[in-house]
PDB file of C-alpha atoms and ligand atoms in Angstrom:
ATOM      1  CA  UNK A   5     147.998  10.090-108.886  1.00 37.00           C
ATOM      2  CA  UNK A   6     151.435   9.410-110.389  1.00 38.00           C
ATOM      3  CA  UNK A   7     154.637   8.417-108.647  1.00 37.00           C
ATOM      4  CA  UNK A   8     155.846  11.955-109.116  1.00 40.00           C
ATOM      5  CA  UNK A   9     152.817  13.260-107.267  1.00 38.00           C
ATOM      6  CA  UNK A  10     154.086  11.334-104.253  1.00 35.00           C
ATOM      7  CA  UNK A  11     157.683  12.240-104.779  1.00 41.00           C
ATOM      8  CA  UNK A  12     158.094  15.117-102.403  1.00 39.00           C
ATOM      9  CA  UNK A  13     156.526  17.850-100.340  1.00 38.00           C
ATOM     10  CA  UNK A  14     156.580  20.343-103.181  1.00 40.00           C
ATOM     11  CA  UNK A  15     153.698  18.447-104.713  1.00 39.00           C
ATOM     12  CA  UNK A  16     151.460  19.590-101.870  1.00 40.00           C
ATOM     13  CA  UNK A  17     149.632  22.862-101.734  1.00 42.00           C
ATOM     14  CA  UNK A  18     150.853  25.354 -99.148  1.00 43.00           C
ATOM     15  CA  UNK A  19     154.452  24.162 -99.248  1.00 53.00           C
ATOM     16  CA  UNK A  20     156.429  25.897 -96.557  1.00 57.00           C
ATOM     17  CA  UNK A  21     159.942  27.211 -96.997  1.00 56.00           C
ATOM     18  CA  UNK A  22     161.375  25.185 -94.111  1.00 60.00           C
ATOM     19  CA  UNK A  23     160.197  21.925 -95.678  1.00 60.00           C
ATOM     20  CA  UNK A  24     161.812  22.815 -98.984  1.00 56.00           C
ATOM     21  CA  UNK A  25     165.055  23.751 -97.253  1.00 55.00           C
ATOM     22  CA  UNK A  26     165.063  20.442 -95.368  1.00 63.00           C
ATOM     23  CA  UNK A  27     164.590  18.632 -98.675  1.00 58.00           C
ATOM     24  CA  UNK A  28     167.394  20.681-100.187  1.00 58.00           C
ATOM     25  CA  UNK A  29     169.659  19.597 -97.361  1.00 56.00           C
ATOM     26  CA  UNK A  30     168.935  15.971 -98.193  1.00 55.00           C
ATOM     27  CA  UNK A  31     169.471  16.716-101.883  1.00 56.00           C
ATOM     28  CA  UNK A  32     172.859  18.225-101.116  1.00 51.00           C
ATOM     29  CA  UNK A  33     173.921  15.050 -99.323  1.00 49.00           C
ATOM     30  CA  UNK A  34     172.601  12.832-102.105  1.00 48.00           C
ATOM     31  CA  UNK A  35     174.078  14.891-104.924  1.00 48.00           C
ATOM     32  CA  UNK A  36     177.353  15.440-103.109  1.00 44.00           C
ATOM     33  CA  UNK A  37     177.925  11.710-103.081  1.00 40.00           C
ATOM     34  CA  UNK A  38     177.478  11.396-106.816  1.00 40.00           C
ATOM     35  CA  UNK A  39     178.351  14.730-108.424  1.00 37.00           C
ATOM     36  CA  UNK A  40     181.333  17.038-108.597  1.00 34.00           C
ATOM     37  CA  UNK A  41     178.879  19.920-108.858  1.00 36.00           C
ATOM     38  CA  UNK A  42     178.359  19.964-105.091  1.00 43.00           C
ATOM     39  CA  UNK A  43     175.682  22.513-104.225  1.00 60.00           C
ATOM     40  CA  UNK A  44     174.507  23.126-107.802  1.00 72.00           C
ATOM     41  CA  UNK A  45     171.095  21.832-108.784  1.00 82.00           C
ATOM     42  CA  UNK A  46     171.060  18.716-110.918  1.00 79.00           C
ATOM     43  CA  UNK A  47     169.788  19.110-114.466  1.00 79.00           C
ATOM     44  CA  UNK A  48     166.514  17.498-115.479  1.00 77.00           C
ATOM     45  CA  UNK A  49     166.955  13.780-116.239  1.00 76.00           C
ATOM     46  CA  UNK A  50     167.154  12.912-119.918  1.00 77.00           C
ATOM     47  CA  UNK A  51     164.307  10.913-121.377  1.00 77.00           C
ATOM     48  CA  UNK A  52     164.469   7.340-120.073  1.00 80.00           C
ATOM     49  CA  UNK A  53     166.823   8.228-117.213  1.00 83.00           C
ATOM     50  CA  UNK A  54     165.619   7.532-113.658  1.00 83.00           C
ATOM     51  CA  UNK A  55     164.422  10.498-111.594  1.00 86.00           C
ATOM     52  CA  UNK A  56     166.550  10.839-108.424  1.00 91.00           C
ATOM     53  CA  UNK A  57     164.652  10.115-105.201  1.00 90.00           C
ATOM     54  CA  UNK A  58     165.220  13.587-103.786  1.00 93.00           C
ATOM     55  CA  UNK A  59     163.647  15.390-106.748  1.00 95.00           C
ATOM     56  CA  UNK A  60     160.336  17.160-106.052  1.00 95.00           C
ATOM     57  CA  UNK A  61     157.464  18.268-108.198  1.00 93.00           C
ATOM     58  CA  UNK A  62     157.345  21.920-109.204  1.00 94.00           C
ATOM     59  CA  UNK A  63     153.897  22.911-110.416  1.00 95.00           C
ATOM     60  CA  UNK A  64     153.640  26.430-111.733  1.00 96.00           C
ATOM     61  CA  UNK A  65     151.421  28.427-114.031  1.00 98.00           C
ATOM     62  CA  UNK A  66     153.658  30.398-116.366  1.00 98.00           C
ATOM     63  CA  UNK A  67     152.154  32.901-118.781  1.00 98.00           C
ATOM     64  CA  UNK A  68     148.792  31.166-118.360  1.00 97.00           C
ATOM     65  CA  UNK A  69     150.106  27.673-119.069  1.00 98.00           C
ATOM     66  CA  UNK A  70     150.381  24.957-116.398  1.00 97.00           C
ATOM     67  CA  UNK A  71     153.670  23.109-115.925  1.00 97.00           C
ATOM     68  CA  UNK A  72     154.489  20.166-113.658  1.00 95.00           C
ATOM     69  CA  UNK A  73     158.074  18.946-113.616  1.00 93.00           C
ATOM     70  CA  UNK A  74     160.256  16.856-111.334  1.00 94.00           C
ATOM     71  CA  UNK A  75     163.232  19.004-110.363  1.00 95.00           C
ATOM     72  CA  UNK A  76     166.147  19.062-107.994  1.00 96.00           C
ATOM     73  CA  UNK A  77     164.750  21.074-105.046  1.00 96.00           C
ATOM     74  CA  UNK A  78     167.716  23.461-105.381  1.00 96.00           C
ATOM     75  CA  UNK A  79     166.541  24.550-108.840  1.00 97.00           C
ATOM     76  CA  UNK A  80     165.970  28.286-108.903  1.00 98.00           C
ATOM     77  CA  UNK A  81     162.929  29.748-110.579  1.00 98.00           C
ATOM     78  CA  UNK A  82     165.322  31.343-113.091  1.00 98.00           C
ATOM     79  CA  UNK A  83     166.862  28.004-114.058  1.00 98.00           C
ATOM     80  CA  UNK A  84     163.424  26.388-114.153  1.00 97.00           C
ATOM     81  CA  UNK A  85     162.273  28.991-116.665  1.00 98.00           C
ATOM     82  CA  UNK A  86     165.362  28.877-118.852  1.00 98.00           C
ATOM     83  CA  UNK A  87     166.387  25.228-118.678  1.00 96.00           C
ATOM     84  CA  UNK A  88     163.235  23.272-117.900  1.00 95.00           C
ATOM     85  CA  UNK A  89     160.546  25.075-119.901  1.00 96.00           C
ATOM     86  CA  UNK A  90     162.728  26.884-122.483  1.00 97.00           C
ATOM     87  CA  UNK A  91     161.594  30.409-121.647  1.00 98.00           C
ATOM     88  CA  UNK A  92     164.940  32.076-122.240  1.00 98.00           C
ATOM     89  CA  UNK A  93     163.702  35.659-122.411  1.00 98.00           C
ATOM     90  CA  UNK A  94     164.465  35.914-118.697  1.00 98.00           C
ATOM     91  CA  UNK A  95     168.213  36.490-118.420  1.00 98.00           C
ATOM     92  CA  UNK A  96     170.871  35.349-115.983  1.00 98.00           C
ATOM     93  CA  UNK A  97     173.269  38.146-115.153  1.00 98.00           C
ATOM     94  CA  UNK A  98     174.833  37.809-111.722  1.00 98.00           C
ATOM     95  CA  UNK A  99     172.779  34.856-110.377  1.00 97.00           C
ATOM     96  CA  UNK A 100     173.130  36.549-106.970  1.00 96.00           C
ATOM     97  CA  UNK A 101     170.282  39.049-106.733  1.00 98.00           C
ATOM     98  CA  UNK A 102     172.409  42.022-107.698  1.00 98.00           C
ATOM     99  CA  UNK A 103     171.544  42.939-111.294  1.00 98.00           C
ATOM    100  CA  UNK A 104     167.794  42.443-111.867  1.00 98.00           C
ATOM    101  CA  UNK A 105     168.239  40.778-115.281  1.00 98.00           C
ATOM    102  CA  UNK A 106     166.175  37.828-114.037  1.00 98.00           C
ATOM    103  CA  UNK A 107     163.135  39.855-112.912  1.00 98.00           C
ATOM    104  CA  UNK A 108     159.742  38.171-113.380  1.00 98.00           C
ATOM    105  CA  UNK A 109     156.311  38.669-111.837  1.00 98.00           C
ATOM    106  CA  UNK A 110     154.949  36.254-109.233  1.00 98.00           C
ATOM    107  CA  UNK A 111     151.245  36.832-108.674  1.00 97.00           C
ATOM    108  CA  UNK A 112     151.729  40.311-110.117  1.00 96.00           C
ATOM    109  CA  UNK A 113     154.726  41.333-108.011  1.00 98.00           C
ATOM    110  CA  UNK A 114     158.295  41.561-109.265  1.00 98.00           C
ATOM    111  CA  UNK A 115     161.008  39.314-107.877  1.00 98.00           C
ATOM    112  CA  UNK A 116     164.547  38.281-108.760  1.00 98.00           C
ATOM    113  CA  UNK A 117     163.972  34.760-110.015  1.00 98.00           C
ATOM    114  CA  UNK A 118     167.595  33.784-109.324  1.00 98.00           C
ATOM    115  CA  UNK A 119     166.926  34.137-105.588  1.00 98.00           C
ATOM    116  CA  UNK A 120     163.802  32.003-105.471  1.00 97.00           C
ATOM    117  CA  UNK A 121     163.374  28.242-105.638  1.00 97.00           C
ATOM    118  CA  UNK A 122     161.011  26.864-108.258  1.00 97.00           C
ATOM    119  CA  UNK A 123     159.536  24.313-105.864  1.00 95.00           C
ATOM    120  CA  UNK A 124     158.360  27.045-103.492  1.00 96.00           C
ATOM    121  CA  UNK A 125     156.051  28.464-106.164  1.00 96.00           C
ATOM    122  CA  UNK A 126     153.499  25.671-106.138  1.00 91.00           C
ATOM    123  CA  UNK A 127     150.290  27.192-107.498  1.00 91.00           C
ATOM    124  CA  UNK A 128     151.803  30.613-108.157  1.00 96.00           C
ATOM    125  CA  UNK A 129     151.132  32.549-111.336  1.00 97.00           C
ATOM    126  CA  UNK A 130     154.390  33.523-113.006  1.00 98.00           C
ATOM    127  CA  UNK A 131     154.657  36.072-115.798  1.00 98.00           C
ATOM    128  CA  UNK A 132     157.798  36.383-117.893  1.00 98.00           C
ATOM    129  CA  UNK A 133     158.675  38.743-120.720  1.00 98.00           C
ATOM    130  CA  UNK A 134     157.231  36.175-123.157  1.00 97.00           C
ATOM    131  CA  UNK A 135     153.842  36.567-121.473  1.00 97.00           C
ATOM    132  CA  UNK A 136     153.797  40.350-121.530  1.00 96.00           C
ATOM    133  CA  UNK A 137     153.361  40.982-125.227  1.00 93.00           C
ATOM    134  CA  UNK A 138     154.383  39.692-128.604  1.00 90.00           C
ATOM    135  CA  UNK A 139     155.445  41.122-131.949  1.00 90.00           C
ATOM    136  CA  UNK A 140     152.494  43.040-133.337  1.00 94.00           C
ATOM    137  CA  UNK A 141     150.846  43.222-129.930  1.00 95.00           C
ATOM    138  CA  UNK A 142     153.429  44.745-127.623  1.00 97.00           C
ATOM    139  CA  UNK A 143     152.738  45.781-124.054  1.00 97.00           C
ATOM    140  CA  UNK A 144     152.776  49.615-123.882  1.00 98.00           C
ATOM    141  CA  UNK A 145     155.993  49.432-121.852  1.00 98.00           C
ATOM    142  CA  UNK A 146     157.696  47.339-124.528  1.00 98.00           C
ATOM    143  CA  UNK A 147     156.570  49.822-127.174  1.00 98.00           C
ATOM    144  CA  UNK A 148     157.846  52.740-125.077  1.00 98.00           C
ATOM    145  CA  UNK A 149     161.264  51.099-124.637  1.00 98.00           C
ATOM    146  CA  UNK A 150     161.446  50.758-128.415  1.00 97.00           C
ATOM    147  CA  UNK A 151     160.348  54.345-128.990  1.00 98.00           C
ATOM    148  CA  UNK A 152     162.880  55.757-126.516  1.00 98.00           C
ATOM    149  CA  UNK A 153     165.779  53.386-127.317  1.00 97.00           C
ATOM    150  CA  UNK A 154     165.711  52.140-123.733  1.00 98.00           C
ATOM    151  CA  UNK A 155     168.497  49.640-124.401  1.00 97.00           C
ATOM    152  CA  UNK A 156     171.756  49.070-126.233  1.00 97.00           C
ATOM    153  CA  UNK A 157     172.920  45.438-126.033  1.00 98.00           C
ATOM    154  CA  UNK A 158     169.506  44.368-124.701  1.00 97.00           C
ATOM    155  CA  UNK A 159     170.748  41.892-122.108  1.00 98.00           C
ATOM    156  CA  UNK A 160     169.161  43.714-119.179  1.00 98.00           C
ATOM    157  CA  UNK A 161     166.061  44.740-121.107  1.00 98.00           C
ATOM    158  CA  UNK A 162     163.607  41.970-120.256  1.00 98.00           C
ATOM    159  CA  UNK A 163     164.356  42.476-116.565  1.00 98.00           C
ATOM    160  CA  UNK A 164     164.035  46.239-116.928  1.00 98.00           C
ATOM    161  CA  UNK A 165     160.650  45.902-118.640  1.00 98.00           C
ATOM    162  CA  UNK A 166     159.331  43.383-116.106  1.00 98.00           C
ATOM    163  CA  UNK A 167     160.350  45.709-113.273  1.00 98.00           C
ATOM    164  CA  UNK A 168     158.902  48.716-115.061  1.00 98.00           C
ATOM    165  CA  UNK A 169     155.519  47.069-115.626  1.00 98.00           C
ATOM    166  CA  UNK A 170     155.311  45.937-111.988  1.00 98.00           C
ATOM    167  CA  UNK A 171     156.213  49.460-110.918  1.00 97.00           C
ATOM    168  CA  UNK A 172     153.013  50.724-112.566  1.00 97.00           C
ATOM    169  CA  UNK A 173     151.066  49.094-109.715  1.00 96.00           C
ATOM    170  CA  UNK A 174     153.359  50.256-106.920  1.00 97.00           C
ATOM    171  CA  UNK A 175     152.870  53.357-104.754  1.00 97.00           C
ATOM    172  CA  UNK A 176     155.847  55.381-105.918  1.00 95.00           C
ATOM    173  CA  UNK A 177     156.089  59.111-106.509  1.00 97.00           C
ATOM    174  CA  UNK A 178     155.702  60.854-109.837  1.00 96.00           C
ATOM    175  CA  UNK A 179     159.192  62.251-110.380  1.00 98.00           C
ATOM    176  CA  UNK A 180     162.057  60.846-112.446  1.00 98.00           C
ATOM    177  CA  UNK A 181     164.027  60.510-109.213  1.00 98.00           C
ATOM    178  CA  UNK A 182     161.237  58.306-107.819  1.00 98.00           C
ATOM    179  CA  UNK A 183     161.428  56.087-110.904  1.00 98.00           C
ATOM    180  CA  UNK A 184     165.210  55.849-110.661  1.00 98.00           C
ATOM    181  CA  UNK A 185     164.918  54.809-107.023  1.00 98.00           C
ATOM    182  CA  UNK A 186     162.211  52.225-107.783  1.00 98.00           C
ATOM    183  CA  UNK A 187     164.301  50.822-110.655  1.00 98.00           C
ATOM    184  CA  UNK A 188     167.582  50.823-108.730  1.00 98.00           C
ATOM    185  CA  UNK A 189     167.620  47.022-108.539  1.00 98.00           C
ATOM    186  CA  UNK A 190     167.926  46.767-112.310  1.00 98.00           C
ATOM    187  CA  UNK A 191     171.446  47.417-113.544  1.00 98.00           C
ATOM    188  CA  UNK A 192     172.220  48.397-117.142  1.00 98.00           C
ATOM    189  CA  UNK A 193     175.890  47.993-118.015  1.00 97.00           C
ATOM    190  CA  UNK A 194     175.273  49.968-121.217  1.00 97.00           C
ATOM    191  CA  UNK A 195     174.045  52.947-119.220  1.00 96.00           C
ATOM    192  CA  UNK A 196     170.710  53.389-120.977  1.00 97.00           C
ATOM    193  CA  UNK A 197     169.130  54.727-117.794  1.00 98.00           C
ATOM    194  CA  UNK A 198     168.065  58.105-119.176  1.00 98.00           C
ATOM    195  CA  UNK A 199     166.070  56.503-121.980  1.00 98.00           C
ATOM    196  CA  UNK A 200     164.673  53.789-119.708  1.00 98.00           C
ATOM    197  CA  UNK A 201     163.305  56.416-117.329  1.00 98.00           C
ATOM    198  CA  UNK A 202     161.844  58.368-120.261  1.00 98.00           C
ATOM    199  CA  UNK A 203     160.052  55.240-121.490  1.00 98.00           C
ATOM    200  CA  UNK A 204     158.638  54.467-118.058  1.00 98.00           C
ATOM    201  CA  UNK A 205     157.474  58.027-117.490  1.00 98.00           C
ATOM    202  CA  UNK A 206     155.738  58.054-120.861  1.00 98.00           C
ATOM    203  CA  UNK A 207     153.695  54.992-119.907  1.00 98.00           C
ATOM    204  CA  UNK A 208     152.988  56.256-116.391  1.00 97.00           C
ATOM    205  CA  UNK A 209     151.771  59.575-117.715  1.00 95.00           C
ATOM    206  CA  UNK A 210     149.797  57.978-120.541  1.00 92.00           C
ATOM    207  CA  UNK A 211     151.371  60.277-123.106  1.00 70.00           C
TER     208      UNK A 211
HETATM  209  S1  LIG B 324     170.576  37.263-112.319  1.00 59.99           S
HETATM  210 FE1  LIG B 324     169.138  37.574-110.740  1.00 59.99          FE
HETATM  211  S2  LIG B 324     169.617  39.511-109.922  1.00 59.99           S
HETATM  212 FE2  LIG B 324     171.211  39.125-111.375  1.00 59.99          FE
HETATM  213  S1  LIG B 325     171.155  47.482-122.613  1.00 59.99           S
HETATM  214 FE1  LIG B 325     173.068  46.485-122.312  1.00 59.99          FE
HETATM  215  S2  LIG B 325     173.066  46.060-120.180  1.00 59.99           S
HETATM  216 FE2  LIG B 325     171.317  47.279-120.465  1.00 59.99          FE
END
């Protein structure tokens, strides 16, 4: 067992939310004394730099690969993906749970990764857009978005596709209105909604 294994409660299976929040409170006090960033999570220490005492281990399986990293307990799952393991396909739009650009799957269900703390996902299986398909072997939903031009600038697209693929396993109705309702948490500033719905319906109907 390493020092990091002993570092904090997030290294234990079955981590409860209250424990993480208590640790975050301590982190806020510690960071507030040393950083102008106040409530923001500290970045990962550079190589050779000491790991702050209040950091915890986040151990996640992402796209089938295991990761274990010491992080500020305030690190969101979104920031963990983008800044700690370089999976930048998941986008940060609002960072407040309002746009859906950061949607990923946790154990097969869609969530806004900007609203969830990385350290609370000990043992969870995370899937990001990078784990869904790849050039030459696209997921059917990715192929349908391409076929129907379900995007313009593309910034919302990974979140749209992650929501759309999760939706395939959810008990929603068959109509376009049902799809629009189920996708209402994913905002597209370019207004590609008509084509997005067409892509989703094509996959749902297997046509
Ligand atoms: S970045 Fe997460 S909902 Fe907007
Ligand atoms: S394609 Fe530009 S925000 Fe959706």
